[in-house]
PDB file of C-alpha atoms in Angstrom:
ATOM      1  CA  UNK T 277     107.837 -22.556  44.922  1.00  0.00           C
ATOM      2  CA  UNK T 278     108.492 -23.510  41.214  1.00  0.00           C
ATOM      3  CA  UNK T 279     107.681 -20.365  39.168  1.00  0.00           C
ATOM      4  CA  UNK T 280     105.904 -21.641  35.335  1.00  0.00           C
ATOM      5  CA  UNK T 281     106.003 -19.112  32.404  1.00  0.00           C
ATOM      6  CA  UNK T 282     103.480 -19.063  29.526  1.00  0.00           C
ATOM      7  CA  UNK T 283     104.664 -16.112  27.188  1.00  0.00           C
ATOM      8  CA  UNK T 284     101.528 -16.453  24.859  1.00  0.00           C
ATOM      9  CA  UNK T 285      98.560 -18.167  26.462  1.00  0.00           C
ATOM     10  CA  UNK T 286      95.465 -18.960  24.628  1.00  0.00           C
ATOM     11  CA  UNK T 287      92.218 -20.329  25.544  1.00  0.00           C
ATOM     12  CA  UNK T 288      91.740 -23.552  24.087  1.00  0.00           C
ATOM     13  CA  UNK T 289      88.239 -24.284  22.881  1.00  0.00           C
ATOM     14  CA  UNK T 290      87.552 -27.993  21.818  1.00  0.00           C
ATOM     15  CA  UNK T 291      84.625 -29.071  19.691  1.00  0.00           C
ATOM     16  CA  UNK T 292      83.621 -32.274  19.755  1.00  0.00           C
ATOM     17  CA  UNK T 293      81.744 -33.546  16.538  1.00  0.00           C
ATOM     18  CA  UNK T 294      80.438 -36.672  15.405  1.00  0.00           C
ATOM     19  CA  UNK T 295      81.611 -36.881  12.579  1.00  0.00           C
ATOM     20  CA  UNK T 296      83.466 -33.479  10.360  1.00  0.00           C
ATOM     21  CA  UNK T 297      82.305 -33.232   7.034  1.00  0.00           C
ATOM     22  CA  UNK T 298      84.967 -30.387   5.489  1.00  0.00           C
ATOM     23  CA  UNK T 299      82.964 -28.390   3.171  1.00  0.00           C
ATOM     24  CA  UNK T 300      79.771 -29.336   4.491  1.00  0.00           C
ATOM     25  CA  UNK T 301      77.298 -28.465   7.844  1.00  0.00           C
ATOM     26  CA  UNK T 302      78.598 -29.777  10.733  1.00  0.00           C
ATOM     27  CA  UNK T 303      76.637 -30.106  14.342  1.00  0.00           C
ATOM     28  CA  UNK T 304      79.067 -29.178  17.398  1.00  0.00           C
ATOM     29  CA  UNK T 305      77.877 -31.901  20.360  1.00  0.00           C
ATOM     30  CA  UNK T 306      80.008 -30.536  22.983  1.00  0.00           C
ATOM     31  CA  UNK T 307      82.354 -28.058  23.966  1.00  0.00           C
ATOM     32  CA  UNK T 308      84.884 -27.418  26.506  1.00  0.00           C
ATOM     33  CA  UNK T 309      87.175 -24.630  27.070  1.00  0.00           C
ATOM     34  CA  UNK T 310      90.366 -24.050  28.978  1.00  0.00           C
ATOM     35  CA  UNK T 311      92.689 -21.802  29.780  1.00  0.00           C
ATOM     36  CA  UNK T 312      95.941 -23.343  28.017  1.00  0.00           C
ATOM     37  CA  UNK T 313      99.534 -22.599  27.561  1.00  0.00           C
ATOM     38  CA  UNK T 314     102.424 -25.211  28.076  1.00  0.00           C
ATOM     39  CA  UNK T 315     103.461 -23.178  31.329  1.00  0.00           C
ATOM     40  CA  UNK T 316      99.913 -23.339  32.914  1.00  0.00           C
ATOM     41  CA  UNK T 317     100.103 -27.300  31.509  1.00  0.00           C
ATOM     42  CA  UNK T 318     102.833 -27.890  34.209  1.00  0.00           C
ATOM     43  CA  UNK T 319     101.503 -25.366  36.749  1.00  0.00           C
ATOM     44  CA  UNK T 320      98.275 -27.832  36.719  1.00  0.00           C
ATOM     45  CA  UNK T 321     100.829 -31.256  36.814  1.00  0.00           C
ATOM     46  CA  UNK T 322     102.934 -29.548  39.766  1.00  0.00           C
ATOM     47  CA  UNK T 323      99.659 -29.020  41.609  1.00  0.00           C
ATOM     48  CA  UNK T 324      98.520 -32.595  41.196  1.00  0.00           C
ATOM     49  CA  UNK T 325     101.278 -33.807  43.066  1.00  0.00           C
ATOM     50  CA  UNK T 326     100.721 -30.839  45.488  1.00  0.00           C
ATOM     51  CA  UNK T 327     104.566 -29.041  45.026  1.00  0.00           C
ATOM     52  CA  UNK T 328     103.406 -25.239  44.954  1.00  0.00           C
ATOM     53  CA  UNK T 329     104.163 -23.240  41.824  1.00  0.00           C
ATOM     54  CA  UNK T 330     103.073 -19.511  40.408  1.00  0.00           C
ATOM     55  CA  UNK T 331     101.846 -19.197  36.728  1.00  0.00           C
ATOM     56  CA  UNK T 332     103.315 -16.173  35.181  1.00  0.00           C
ATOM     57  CA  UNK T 333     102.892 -14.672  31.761  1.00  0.00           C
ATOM     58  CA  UNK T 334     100.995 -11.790  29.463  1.00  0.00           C
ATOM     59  CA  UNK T 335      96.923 -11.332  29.481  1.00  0.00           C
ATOM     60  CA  UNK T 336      94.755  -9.144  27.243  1.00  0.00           C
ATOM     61  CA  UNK T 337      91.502  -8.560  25.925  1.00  0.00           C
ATOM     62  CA  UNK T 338      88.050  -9.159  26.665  1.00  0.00           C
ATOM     63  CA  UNK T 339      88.748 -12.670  27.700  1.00  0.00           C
ATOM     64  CA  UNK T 340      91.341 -12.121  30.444  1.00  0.00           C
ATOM     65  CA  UNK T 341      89.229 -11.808  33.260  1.00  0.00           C
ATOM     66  CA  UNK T 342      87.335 -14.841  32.015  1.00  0.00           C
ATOM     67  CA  UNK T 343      91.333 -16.788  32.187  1.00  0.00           C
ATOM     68  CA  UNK T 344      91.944 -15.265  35.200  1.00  0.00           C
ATOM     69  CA  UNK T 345      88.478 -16.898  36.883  1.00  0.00           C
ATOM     70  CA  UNK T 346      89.050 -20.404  35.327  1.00  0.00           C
ATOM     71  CA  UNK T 347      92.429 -20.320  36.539  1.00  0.00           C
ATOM     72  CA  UNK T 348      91.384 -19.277  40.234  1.00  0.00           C
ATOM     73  CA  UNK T 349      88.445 -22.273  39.884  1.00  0.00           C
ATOM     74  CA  UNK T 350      91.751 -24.662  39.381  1.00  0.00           C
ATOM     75  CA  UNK T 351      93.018 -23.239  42.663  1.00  0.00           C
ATOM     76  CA  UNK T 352      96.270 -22.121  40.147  1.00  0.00           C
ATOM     77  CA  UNK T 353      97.905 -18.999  41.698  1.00  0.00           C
ATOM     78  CA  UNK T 354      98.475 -16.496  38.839  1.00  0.00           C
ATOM     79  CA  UNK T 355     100.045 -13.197  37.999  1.00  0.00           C
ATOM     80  CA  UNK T 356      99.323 -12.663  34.784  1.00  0.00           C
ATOM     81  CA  UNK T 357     100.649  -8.914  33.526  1.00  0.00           C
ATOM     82  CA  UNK T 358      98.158  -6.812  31.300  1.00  0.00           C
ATOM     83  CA  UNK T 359      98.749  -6.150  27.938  1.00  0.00           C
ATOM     84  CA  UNK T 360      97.564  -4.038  25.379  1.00  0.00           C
ATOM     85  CA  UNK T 361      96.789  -7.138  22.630  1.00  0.00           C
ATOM     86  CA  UNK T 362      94.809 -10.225  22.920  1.00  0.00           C
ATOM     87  CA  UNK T 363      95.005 -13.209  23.944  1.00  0.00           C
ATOM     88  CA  UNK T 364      94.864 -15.711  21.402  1.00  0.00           C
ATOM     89  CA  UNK T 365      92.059 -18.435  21.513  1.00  0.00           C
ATOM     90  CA  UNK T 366      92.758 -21.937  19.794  1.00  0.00           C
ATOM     91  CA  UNK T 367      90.186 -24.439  18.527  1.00  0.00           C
ATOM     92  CA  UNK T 368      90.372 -27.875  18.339  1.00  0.00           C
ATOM     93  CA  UNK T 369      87.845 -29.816  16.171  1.00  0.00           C
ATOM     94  CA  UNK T 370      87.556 -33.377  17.146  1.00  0.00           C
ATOM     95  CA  UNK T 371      86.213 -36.049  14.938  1.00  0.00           C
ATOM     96  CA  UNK T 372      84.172 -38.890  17.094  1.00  0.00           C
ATOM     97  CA  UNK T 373      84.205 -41.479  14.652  1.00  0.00           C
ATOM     98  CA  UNK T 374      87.887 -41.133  13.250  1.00  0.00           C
ATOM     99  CA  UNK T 375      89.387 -39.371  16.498  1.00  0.00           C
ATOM    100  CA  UNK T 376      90.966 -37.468  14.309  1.00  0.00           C
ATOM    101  CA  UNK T 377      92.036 -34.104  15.848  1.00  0.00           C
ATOM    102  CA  UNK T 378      92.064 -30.821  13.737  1.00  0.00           C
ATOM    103  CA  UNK T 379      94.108 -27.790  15.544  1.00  0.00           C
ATOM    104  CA  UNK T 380      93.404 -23.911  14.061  1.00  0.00           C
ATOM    105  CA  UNK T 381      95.627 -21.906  16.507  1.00  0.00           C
ATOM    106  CA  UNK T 382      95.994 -18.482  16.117  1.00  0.00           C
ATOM    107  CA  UNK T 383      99.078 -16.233  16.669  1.00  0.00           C
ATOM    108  CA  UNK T 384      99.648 -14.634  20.082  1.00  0.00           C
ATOM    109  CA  UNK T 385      99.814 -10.960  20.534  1.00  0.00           C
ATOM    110  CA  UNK T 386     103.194  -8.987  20.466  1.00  0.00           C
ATOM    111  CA  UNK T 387     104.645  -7.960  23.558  1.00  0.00           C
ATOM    112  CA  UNK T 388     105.330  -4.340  23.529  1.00  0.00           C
ATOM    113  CA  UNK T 389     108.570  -3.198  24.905  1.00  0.00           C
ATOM    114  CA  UNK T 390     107.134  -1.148  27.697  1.00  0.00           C
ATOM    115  CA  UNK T 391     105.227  -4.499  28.747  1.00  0.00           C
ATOM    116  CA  UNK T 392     108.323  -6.544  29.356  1.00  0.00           C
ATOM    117  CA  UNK T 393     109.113  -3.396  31.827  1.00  0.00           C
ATOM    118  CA  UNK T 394     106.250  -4.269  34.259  1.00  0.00           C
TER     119      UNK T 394
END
């Protein structure tokens, strides 16, 4: 079993627009969110070519259990430790007609030193 580590996760919500008119009103088309990290990104690759891995890292907030669910849906096995912060959430705005892809991603929480303990 390859272990994968994502130190700050983040849930990555992507908006799909027609067209992004900065400064203006914008209509969202579709959205999609998943639970990302680069350590969960290879967890998903290992499991496509069906070598067994664990996906280890921090959780907090409101939206852990919701990271914890999509990640069970994927059939990913997890231990994620609680933390005290939050997990960071990441949007990516996605221009139909230019494919141009704008990324806002916010800063992870920090890790307090009685976390790293558990």
């Amino acid at each position: 079993m390859i272990l994968t580590i994502t130190l700050n996760p983040a849930i990555d919500r992507f908006l799909f627009l027609d067209q992004v008119d900065y400064g203006g009103l914008n209509y969202i088309r579709e959205t999609q969110n998943t639970a990302g990290g680069k350590g969960l990104n290879i967890s998903r690759i290992l499991q496509r070519f069906g070598i067994g891995s664990m996906a280890m890292g921090f959780l907090g907030g409101p939206l852990s259990s919701w990271f914890r669910q999509t990640l069970e849906t994927e059939k990913i096995d997890a231990q994620f430790i609680p933390i005290q912060g939050i997990t960071r959430c990441n949007t990516k705005i996605i221009d139909r007609k230019t494919g141009d892809i704008t990324e806002l991603n916010e800063y992870g929480p920090v890790i307090q030193e009685f976390e790293w303990q558990l």
